[in-house]
Amino acid sequence: MGAILSILKLEIKSYLTNTSALFWTFIYPILMLLLLIFVFSKNTTEIFYFNNIIGLMGLLIISSAIFGLTQAITSSRSHNIFLFYMLSPATFKQITLALIASRLIVVILYAFIFIVLSFYALNIITILNFKALILGFVSVFSSALFCFCLAIFVARIFQNEQSILGFCNIINLYALMSCNVFVPLEYLPNIGQLFIKTSIFYYLNQLLIKLFKGLILYWF
């Protein structure tokens, strides 16, 4: 247990000092939020802002997982950091869990700070209630866990950082469309809607939206 906690602390520190991870986790969502505020300020409907902020939070989770974790893994691999971890009493499974947990802690905390401050800045904080926050936590945790597991799978396939970066850009663009940020799904042509609805990220975004509205999904 002590070895896992040590790895967890080291990975959190590593994550918070990784320039790429910091950009995709902290700066990228804020830039997108500023774009939402200043470019789409004429659309003042609460539902528009609500859906877009949830979509941005979904992008935050996806970007931090795909870009942050995969690049951290490849960098650690190239510097033989994992060899240092393997010399500890922790098993490979425990090391993997510590890697995921370190990212989950940072991303979930920041996701909630981001959504509360965004709702407050846009004066729609009254939409949130205790039930919505509890269900929202469940949805954020589930989505983040899935994305980080996906990131580890991607890192196992690609062996160098450039290949990962190219693949991550494709996923990020797909996720941007799937989360319906700035462009509602109903505004797209039928073929575009069909394309987006085949994405797992679309359903993750719908999960986030429904649960942050305080709706319990028995079918998801």
PDB file of C-alpha atoms in Angstrom:
ATOM      1  CA  MET A   1       0.000   0.000   0.000  1.00  0.00           C
ATOM      2  CA  GLY A   2       2.856   2.362   0.829  1.00  0.00           C
ATOM      3  CA  ALA A   3       4.443   1.751  -2.584  1.00  0.00           C
ATOM      4  CA  ILE A   4       1.150   2.549  -4.354  1.00  0.00           C
ATOM      5  CA  LEU A   5       0.733   5.808  -2.413  1.00  0.00           C
ATOM      6  CA  SER A   6       4.309   6.794  -3.244  1.00  0.00           C
ATOM      7  CA  ILE A   7       3.726   6.147  -6.951  1.00  0.00           C
ATOM      8  CA  LEU A   8       0.419   8.022  -6.737  1.00  0.00           C
ATOM      9  CA  LYS A   9       2.112  11.098  -5.219  1.00  0.00           C
ATOM     10  CA  LEU A  10       4.952  10.985  -7.754  1.00  0.00           C
ATOM     11  CA  GLU A  11       2.515  10.737 -10.671  1.00  0.00           C
ATOM     12  CA  ILE A  12       0.351  13.620  -9.434  1.00  0.00           C
ATOM     13  CA  LYS A  13       3.483  15.761  -9.103  1.00  0.00           C
ATOM     14  CA  SER A  14       4.660  14.636 -12.551  1.00  0.00           C
ATOM     15  CA  TYR A  15       1.242  15.397 -14.042  1.00  0.00           C
ATOM     16  CA  LEU A  16       1.166  18.918 -12.595  1.00  0.00           C
ATOM     17  CA  THR A  17       4.641  19.678 -13.975  1.00  0.00           C
ATOM     18  CA  ASN A  18       3.976  18.263 -17.467  1.00  0.00           C
ATOM     19  CA  THR A  19       3.500  21.185 -19.887  1.00  0.00           C
ATOM     20  CA  SER A  20       1.402  19.207 -22.360  1.00  0.00           C
ATOM     21  CA  ALA A  21      -0.827  17.775 -19.639  1.00  0.00           C
ATOM     22  CA  LEU A  22      -1.325  21.211 -18.090  1.00  0.00           C
ATOM     23  CA  PHE A  23      -2.329  22.710 -21.431  1.00  0.00           C
ATOM     24  CA  TRP A  24      -4.903  20.065 -22.338  1.00  0.00           C
ATOM     25  CA  THR A  25      -6.285  19.777 -18.806  1.00  0.00           C
ATOM     26  CA  PHE A  26      -6.355  23.401 -17.644  1.00  0.00           C
ATOM     27  CA  ILE A  27      -5.718  25.918 -20.443  1.00  0.00           C
ATOM     28  CA  TYR A  28      -7.550  24.308 -23.389  1.00  0.00           C
ATOM     29  CA  PRO A  29     -11.005  24.204 -21.683  1.00  0.00           C
ATOM     30  CA  ILE A  30     -10.612  27.823 -20.531  1.00  0.00           C
ATOM     31  CA  LEU A  31      -9.763  28.971 -24.070  1.00  0.00           C
ATOM     32  CA  MET A  32     -12.841  27.151 -25.381  1.00  0.00           C
ATOM     33  CA  LEU A  33     -14.965  28.719 -22.621  1.00  0.00           C
ATOM     34  CA  LEU A  34     -13.728  32.204 -23.566  1.00  0.00           C
ATOM     35  CA  LEU A  35     -14.628  31.429 -27.178  1.00  0.00           C
ATOM     36  CA  LEU A  36     -18.104  30.414 -26.022  1.00  0.00           C
ATOM     37  CA  ILE A  37     -18.555  33.616 -23.996  1.00  0.00           C
ATOM     38  CA  PHE A  38     -17.243  36.158 -26.504  1.00  0.00           C
ATOM     39  CA  VAL A  39     -18.253  34.607 -29.842  1.00  0.00           C
ATOM     40  CA  PHE A  40     -21.629  33.175 -28.836  1.00  0.00           C
ATOM     41  CA  SER A  41     -22.629  35.875 -26.349  1.00  0.00           C
ATOM     42  CA  LYS A  42     -25.764  36.738 -28.359  1.00  0.00           C
ATOM     43  CA  ASN A  43     -27.251  33.337 -27.626  1.00  0.00           C
ATOM     44  CA  THR A  44     -28.250  33.766 -23.996  1.00  0.00           C
ATOM     45  CA  THR A  45     -30.460  30.707 -23.487  1.00  0.00           C
ATOM     46  CA  GLU A  46     -29.580  28.719 -20.391  1.00  0.00           C
ATOM     47  CA  ILE A  47     -29.900  25.375 -22.166  1.00  0.00           C
ATOM     48  CA  PHE A  48     -27.396  26.474 -24.832  1.00  0.00           C
ATOM     49  CA  TYR A  49     -24.816  27.462 -22.218  1.00  0.00           C
ATOM     50  CA  PHE A  50     -25.570  24.387 -20.097  1.00  0.00           C
ATOM     51  CA  ASN A  51     -25.068  21.925 -22.964  1.00  0.00           C
ATOM     52  CA  ASN A  52     -21.909  23.658 -24.162  1.00  0.00           C
ATOM     53  CA  ILE A  53     -20.298  23.840 -20.720  1.00  0.00           C
ATOM     54  CA  ILE A  54     -21.020  20.148 -20.154  1.00  0.00           C
ATOM     55  CA  GLY A  55     -19.603  19.481 -23.618  1.00  0.00           C
ATOM     56  CA  LEU A  56     -16.467  21.456 -22.747  1.00  0.00           C
ATOM     57  CA  MET A  57     -16.113  19.475 -19.542  1.00  0.00           C
ATOM     58  CA  GLY A  58     -16.382  16.296 -21.604  1.00  0.00           C
ATOM     59  CA  LEU A  59     -13.615  17.616 -23.862  1.00  0.00           C
ATOM     60  CA  LEU A  60     -11.567  18.417 -20.757  1.00  0.00           C
ATOM     61  CA  ILE A  61     -11.824  14.799 -19.650  1.00  0.00           C
ATOM     62  CA  ILE A  62     -11.102  13.387 -23.111  1.00  0.00           C
ATOM     63  CA  SER A  63      -8.203  15.752 -23.851  1.00  0.00           C
ATOM     64  CA  SER A  64      -6.529  15.257 -20.491  1.00  0.00           C
ATOM     65  CA  ALA A  65      -6.799  11.497 -20.914  1.00  0.00           C
ATOM     66  CA  ILE A  66      -5.825  11.148 -24.545  1.00  0.00           C
ATOM     67  CA  PHE A  67      -3.146  13.836 -24.676  1.00  0.00           C
ATOM     68  CA  GLY A  68      -2.001  14.073 -21.073  1.00  0.00           C
ATOM     69  CA  LEU A  69      -1.827  10.442 -20.046  1.00  0.00           C
ATOM     70  CA  THR A  70      -0.623   8.903 -23.313  1.00  0.00           C
ATOM     71  CA  GLN A  71       2.170  11.451 -23.708  1.00  0.00           C
ATOM     72  CA  ALA A  72       3.135  11.014 -20.058  1.00  0.00           C
ATOM     73  CA  ILE A  73       3.319   7.254 -20.585  1.00  0.00           C
ATOM     74  CA  THR A  74       5.481   7.545 -23.704  1.00  0.00           C
ATOM     75  CA  SER A  75       7.773  10.084 -21.994  1.00  0.00           C
ATOM     76  CA  SER A  76       8.063   7.831 -18.943  1.00  0.00           C
ATOM     77  CA  ARG A  77       8.735   4.884 -21.222  1.00  0.00           C
ATOM     78  CA  SER A  78      11.547   6.721 -23.029  1.00  0.00           C
ATOM     79  CA  HIS A  79      13.149   7.773 -19.728  1.00  0.00           C
ATOM     80  CA  ASN A  80      12.737   4.300 -18.160  1.00  0.00           C
ATOM     81  CA  ILE A  81      10.649   5.676 -15.300  1.00  0.00           C
ATOM     82  CA  PHE A  82       8.475   2.554 -15.339  1.00  0.00           C
ATOM     83  CA  LEU A  83      11.574   0.487 -14.647  1.00  0.00           C
ATOM     84  CA  PHE A  84      11.956   2.469 -11.413  1.00  0.00           C
ATOM     85  CA  TYR A  85       8.327   1.675 -10.533  1.00  0.00           C
ATOM     86  CA  MET A  86       8.789  -2.009 -11.364  1.00  0.00           C
ATOM     87  CA  LEU A  87      11.613  -2.178  -8.827  1.00  0.00           C
ATOM     88  CA  SER A  88       9.138  -1.203  -6.103  1.00  0.00           C
ATOM     89  CA  PRO A  89       7.045  -3.821  -4.238  1.00  0.00           C
ATOM     90  CA  ALA A  90       3.968  -2.794  -6.267  1.00  0.00           C
ATOM     91  CA  THR A  91       2.663  -5.154  -8.963  1.00  0.00           C
ATOM     92  CA  PHE A  92       2.097  -4.078 -12.579  1.00  0.00           C
ATOM     93  CA  LYS A  93      -1.654  -3.914 -11.945  1.00  0.00           C
ATOM     94  CA  GLN A  94      -1.112  -1.691  -8.901  1.00  0.00           C
ATOM     95  CA  ILE A  95       1.195   0.605 -10.890  1.00  0.00           C
ATOM     96  CA  THR A  96      -1.458   0.914 -13.613  1.00  0.00           C
ATOM     97  CA  LEU A  97      -4.148   1.691 -11.032  1.00  0.00           C
ATOM     98  CA  ALA A  98      -1.894   4.332  -9.454  1.00  0.00           C
ATOM     99  CA  LEU A  99      -1.346   5.933 -12.876  1.00  0.00           C
ATOM    100  CA  ILE A 100      -5.086   6.115 -13.552  1.00  0.00           C
ATOM    101  CA  ALA A 101      -5.948   7.239 -10.007  1.00  0.00           C
ATOM    102  CA  SER A 102      -3.414  10.090 -10.101  1.00  0.00           C
ATOM    103  CA  ARG A 103      -5.047  11.493 -13.242  1.00  0.00           C
ATOM    104  CA  LEU A 104      -8.576  10.848 -12.000  1.00  0.00           C
ATOM    105  CA  ILE A 105      -7.993  12.863  -8.818  1.00  0.00           C
ATOM    106  CA  VAL A 106      -6.690  15.922 -10.686  1.00  0.00           C
ATOM    107  CA  VAL A 107      -9.192  15.823 -13.546  1.00  0.00           C
ATOM    108  CA  ILE A 108     -12.301  15.220 -11.408  1.00  0.00           C
ATOM    109  CA  LEU A 109     -11.385  18.040  -9.018  1.00  0.00           C
ATOM    110  CA  TYR A 110     -10.696  20.436 -11.876  1.00  0.00           C
ATOM    111  CA  ALA A 111     -13.816  19.348 -13.795  1.00  0.00           C
ATOM    112  CA  PHE A 112     -16.036  20.331 -10.866  1.00  0.00           C
ATOM    113  CA  ILE A 113     -14.183  23.600 -10.299  1.00  0.00           C
ATOM    114  CA  PHE A 114     -14.504  24.345 -14.020  1.00  0.00           C
ATOM    115  CA  ILE A 115     -18.220  23.612 -14.220  1.00  0.00           C
ATOM    116  CA  VAL A 116     -19.147  25.523 -11.042  1.00  0.00           C
ATOM    117  CA  LEU A 117     -17.104  28.603 -11.997  1.00  0.00           C
ATOM    118  CA  SER A 118     -18.402  28.484 -15.589  1.00  0.00           C
ATOM    119  CA  PHE A 119     -22.019  28.274 -14.443  1.00  0.00           C
ATOM    120  CA  TYR A 120     -21.398  31.099 -11.987  1.00  0.00           C
ATOM    121  CA  ALA A 121     -19.723  33.297 -14.630  1.00  0.00           C
ATOM    122  CA  LEU A 122     -22.660  32.774 -17.009  1.00  0.00           C
ATOM    123  CA  ASN A 123     -25.181  33.303 -14.192  1.00  0.00           C
ATOM    124  CA  ILE A 124     -26.791  29.860 -14.526  1.00  0.00           C
ATOM    125  CA  ILE A 125     -25.512  28.387 -11.261  1.00  0.00           C
ATOM    126  CA  THR A 126     -29.113  27.890 -10.073  1.00  0.00           C
ATOM    127  CA  ILE A 127     -29.450  24.990 -12.526  1.00  0.00           C
ATOM    128  CA  LEU A 128     -27.241  22.879 -10.274  1.00  0.00           C
ATOM    129  CA  ASN A 129     -28.581  21.263  -7.119  1.00  0.00           C
ATOM    130  CA  PHE A 130     -27.275  18.656  -4.689  1.00  0.00           C
ATOM    131  CA  LYS A 131     -28.801  15.714  -6.574  1.00  0.00           C
ATOM    132  CA  ALA A 132     -27.377  16.958  -9.879  1.00  0.00           C
ATOM    133  CA  LEU A 133     -23.916  17.334  -8.338  1.00  0.00           C
ATOM    134  CA  ILE A 134     -23.970  13.797  -6.904  1.00  0.00           C
ATOM    135  CA  LEU A 135     -25.142  12.280 -10.187  1.00  0.00           C
ATOM    136  CA  GLY A 136     -22.706  14.541 -12.019  1.00  0.00           C
ATOM    137  CA  PHE A 137     -19.846  13.176  -9.937  1.00  0.00           C
ATOM    138  CA  VAL A 138     -20.852   9.634 -10.921  1.00  0.00           C
ATOM    139  CA  SER A 139     -20.934  10.585 -14.608  1.00  0.00           C
ATOM    140  CA  VAL A 140     -17.597  12.442 -14.484  1.00  0.00           C
ATOM    141  CA  PHE A 141     -15.914   9.554 -12.663  1.00  0.00           C
ATOM    142  CA  SER A 142     -17.315   6.972 -15.115  1.00  0.00           C
ATOM    143  CA  SER A 143     -16.396   9.031 -18.184  1.00  0.00           C
ATOM    144  CA  ALA A 144     -12.907   9.834 -16.902  1.00  0.00           C
ATOM    145  CA  LEU A 145     -12.225   6.205 -15.978  1.00  0.00           C
ATOM    146  CA  PHE A 146     -13.265   5.045 -19.457  1.00  0.00           C
ATOM    147  CA  CYS A 147     -11.145   7.709 -21.189  1.00  0.00           C
ATOM    148  CA  PHE A 148      -8.049   6.977 -19.108  1.00  0.00           C
ATOM    149  CA  CYS A 149      -8.374   3.249 -19.786  1.00  0.00           C
ATOM    150  CA  LEU A 150      -8.705   4.120 -23.495  1.00  0.00           C
ATOM    151  CA  ALA A 151      -5.569   6.274 -23.228  1.00  0.00           C
ATOM    152  CA  ILE A 152      -3.585   3.377 -21.760  1.00  0.00           C
ATOM    153  CA  PHE A 153      -4.811   1.163 -24.612  1.00  0.00           C
ATOM    154  CA  VAL A 154      -3.661   3.793 -27.152  1.00  0.00           C
ATOM    155  CA  ALA A 155      -0.267   4.069 -25.448  1.00  0.00           C
ATOM    156  CA  ARG A 156       0.180   0.298 -25.724  1.00  0.00           C
ATOM    157  CA  ILE A 157      -0.480   0.414 -29.480  1.00  0.00           C
ATOM    158  CA  PHE A 158       1.719   3.396 -30.379  1.00  0.00           C
ATOM    159  CA  GLN A 159       5.340   3.375 -29.320  1.00  0.00           C
ATOM    160  CA  ASN A 160       6.432   6.975 -30.000  1.00  0.00           C
ATOM    161  CA  GLU A 161       5.082  10.386 -29.047  1.00  0.00           C
ATOM    162  CA  GLN A 162       4.617  11.676 -32.617  1.00  0.00           C
ATOM    163  CA  SER A 163       2.354   8.772 -33.570  1.00  0.00           C
ATOM    164  CA  ILE A 164       0.312   9.299 -30.408  1.00  0.00           C
ATOM    165  CA  LEU A 165       0.018  13.043 -31.054  1.00  0.00           C
ATOM    166  CA  GLY A 166      -1.290  12.456 -34.591  1.00  0.00           C
ATOM    167  CA  PHE A 167      -3.814   9.865 -33.434  1.00  0.00           C
ATOM    168  CA  CYS A 168      -4.858  12.042 -30.494  1.00  0.00           C
ATOM    169  CA  ASN A 169      -5.582  14.981 -32.794  1.00  0.00           C
ATOM    170  CA  ILE A 170      -7.976  12.786 -34.774  1.00  0.00           C
ATOM    171  CA  ILE A 171      -9.719  11.590 -31.601  1.00  0.00           C
ATOM    172  CA  ASN A 172      -9.908  15.135 -30.229  1.00  0.00           C
ATOM    173  CA  LEU A 173     -11.551  16.433 -33.423  1.00  0.00           C
ATOM    174  CA  TYR A 174     -14.011  13.523 -33.343  1.00  0.00           C
ATOM    175  CA  ALA A 175     -14.732  14.231 -29.672  1.00  0.00           C
ATOM    176  CA  LEU A 176     -15.233  17.950 -30.385  1.00  0.00           C
ATOM    177  CA  MET A 177     -17.944  17.086 -32.906  1.00  0.00           C
ATOM    178  CA  SER A 178     -19.410  14.360 -30.697  1.00  0.00           C
ATOM    179  CA  CYS A 179     -19.767  16.657 -27.676  1.00  0.00           C
ATOM    180  CA  ASN A 180     -21.802  19.134 -29.786  1.00  0.00           C
ATOM    181  CA  VAL A 181     -19.754  22.085 -28.556  1.00  0.00           C
ATOM    182  CA  PHE A 182     -20.935  25.319 -30.246  1.00  0.00           C
ATOM    183  CA  VAL A 183     -23.005  23.461 -32.901  1.00  0.00           C
ATOM    184  CA  PRO A 184     -26.148  21.631 -31.655  1.00  0.00           C
ATOM    185  CA  LEU A 185     -26.758  18.210 -33.166  1.00  0.00           C
ATOM    186  CA  GLU A 186     -30.105  19.215 -34.701  1.00  0.00           C
ATOM    187  CA  TYR A 187     -28.380  21.858 -36.851  1.00  0.00           C
ATOM    188  CA  LEU A 188     -26.338  19.218 -38.661  1.00  0.00           C
ATOM    189  CA  PRO A 189     -27.472  17.312 -41.779  1.00  0.00           C
ATOM    190  CA  ASN A 190     -28.796  13.779 -41.317  1.00  0.00           C
ATOM    191  CA  ILE A 191     -25.546  12.162 -42.427  1.00  0.00           C
ATOM    192  CA  GLY A 192     -23.644  14.306 -39.904  1.00  0.00           C
ATOM    193  CA  GLN A 193     -26.029  13.325 -37.104  1.00  0.00           C
ATOM    194  CA  LEU A 194     -25.670   9.651 -38.024  1.00  0.00           C
ATOM    195  CA  PHE A 195     -21.875   9.956 -38.022  1.00  0.00           C
ATOM    196  CA  ILE A 196     -21.806  11.587 -34.586  1.00  0.00           C
ATOM    197  CA  LYS A 197     -24.284   9.137 -33.060  1.00  0.00           C
ATOM    198  CA  THR A 198     -21.899   6.283 -33.851  1.00  0.00           C
ATOM    199  CA  SER A 199     -19.335   7.836 -31.486  1.00  0.00           C
ATOM    200  CA  ILE A 200     -18.915   6.564 -27.933  1.00  0.00           C
ATOM    201  CA  PHE A 201     -18.012  10.140 -26.985  1.00  0.00           C
ATOM    202  CA  TYR A 202     -21.493  11.290 -28.009  1.00  0.00           C
ATOM    203  CA  TYR A 203     -23.077   8.898 -25.511  1.00  0.00           C
ATOM    204  CA  LEU A 204     -20.587   9.866 -22.810  1.00  0.00           C
ATOM    205  CA  ASN A 205     -21.583  13.494 -23.381  1.00  0.00           C
ATOM    206  CA  GLN A 206     -25.278  12.589 -23.210  1.00  0.00           C
ATOM    207  CA  LEU A 207     -24.589  10.763 -19.940  1.00  0.00           C
ATOM    208  CA  LEU A 208     -22.937  13.887 -18.515  1.00  0.00           C
ATOM    209  CA  ILE A 209     -25.799  16.143 -19.653  1.00  0.00           C
ATOM    210  CA  LYS A 210     -28.567  13.900 -18.304  1.00  0.00           C
ATOM    211  CA  LEU A 211     -26.965  13.298 -14.928  1.00  0.00           C
ATOM    212  CA  PHE A 212     -26.028  16.940 -14.400  1.00  0.00           C
ATOM    213  CA  LYS A 213     -29.701  17.676 -14.981  1.00  0.00           C
ATOM    214  CA  GLY A 214     -30.427  15.310 -12.097  1.00  0.00           C
ATOM    215  CA  LEU A 215     -31.927  12.581 -14.286  1.00  0.00           C
ATOM    216  CA  ILE A 216     -31.285   8.935 -13.408  1.00  0.00           C
ATOM    217  CA  LEU A 217     -30.679   6.838 -16.510  1.00  0.00           C
ATOM    218  CA  TYR A 218     -31.883   3.280 -16.137  1.00  0.00           C
ATOM    219  CA  TRP A 219     -31.111   2.550 -19.780  1.00  0.00           C
ATOM    220  CA  PHE A 220     -27.482   3.714 -19.850  1.00  0.00           C
TER     221      PHE A 220
END
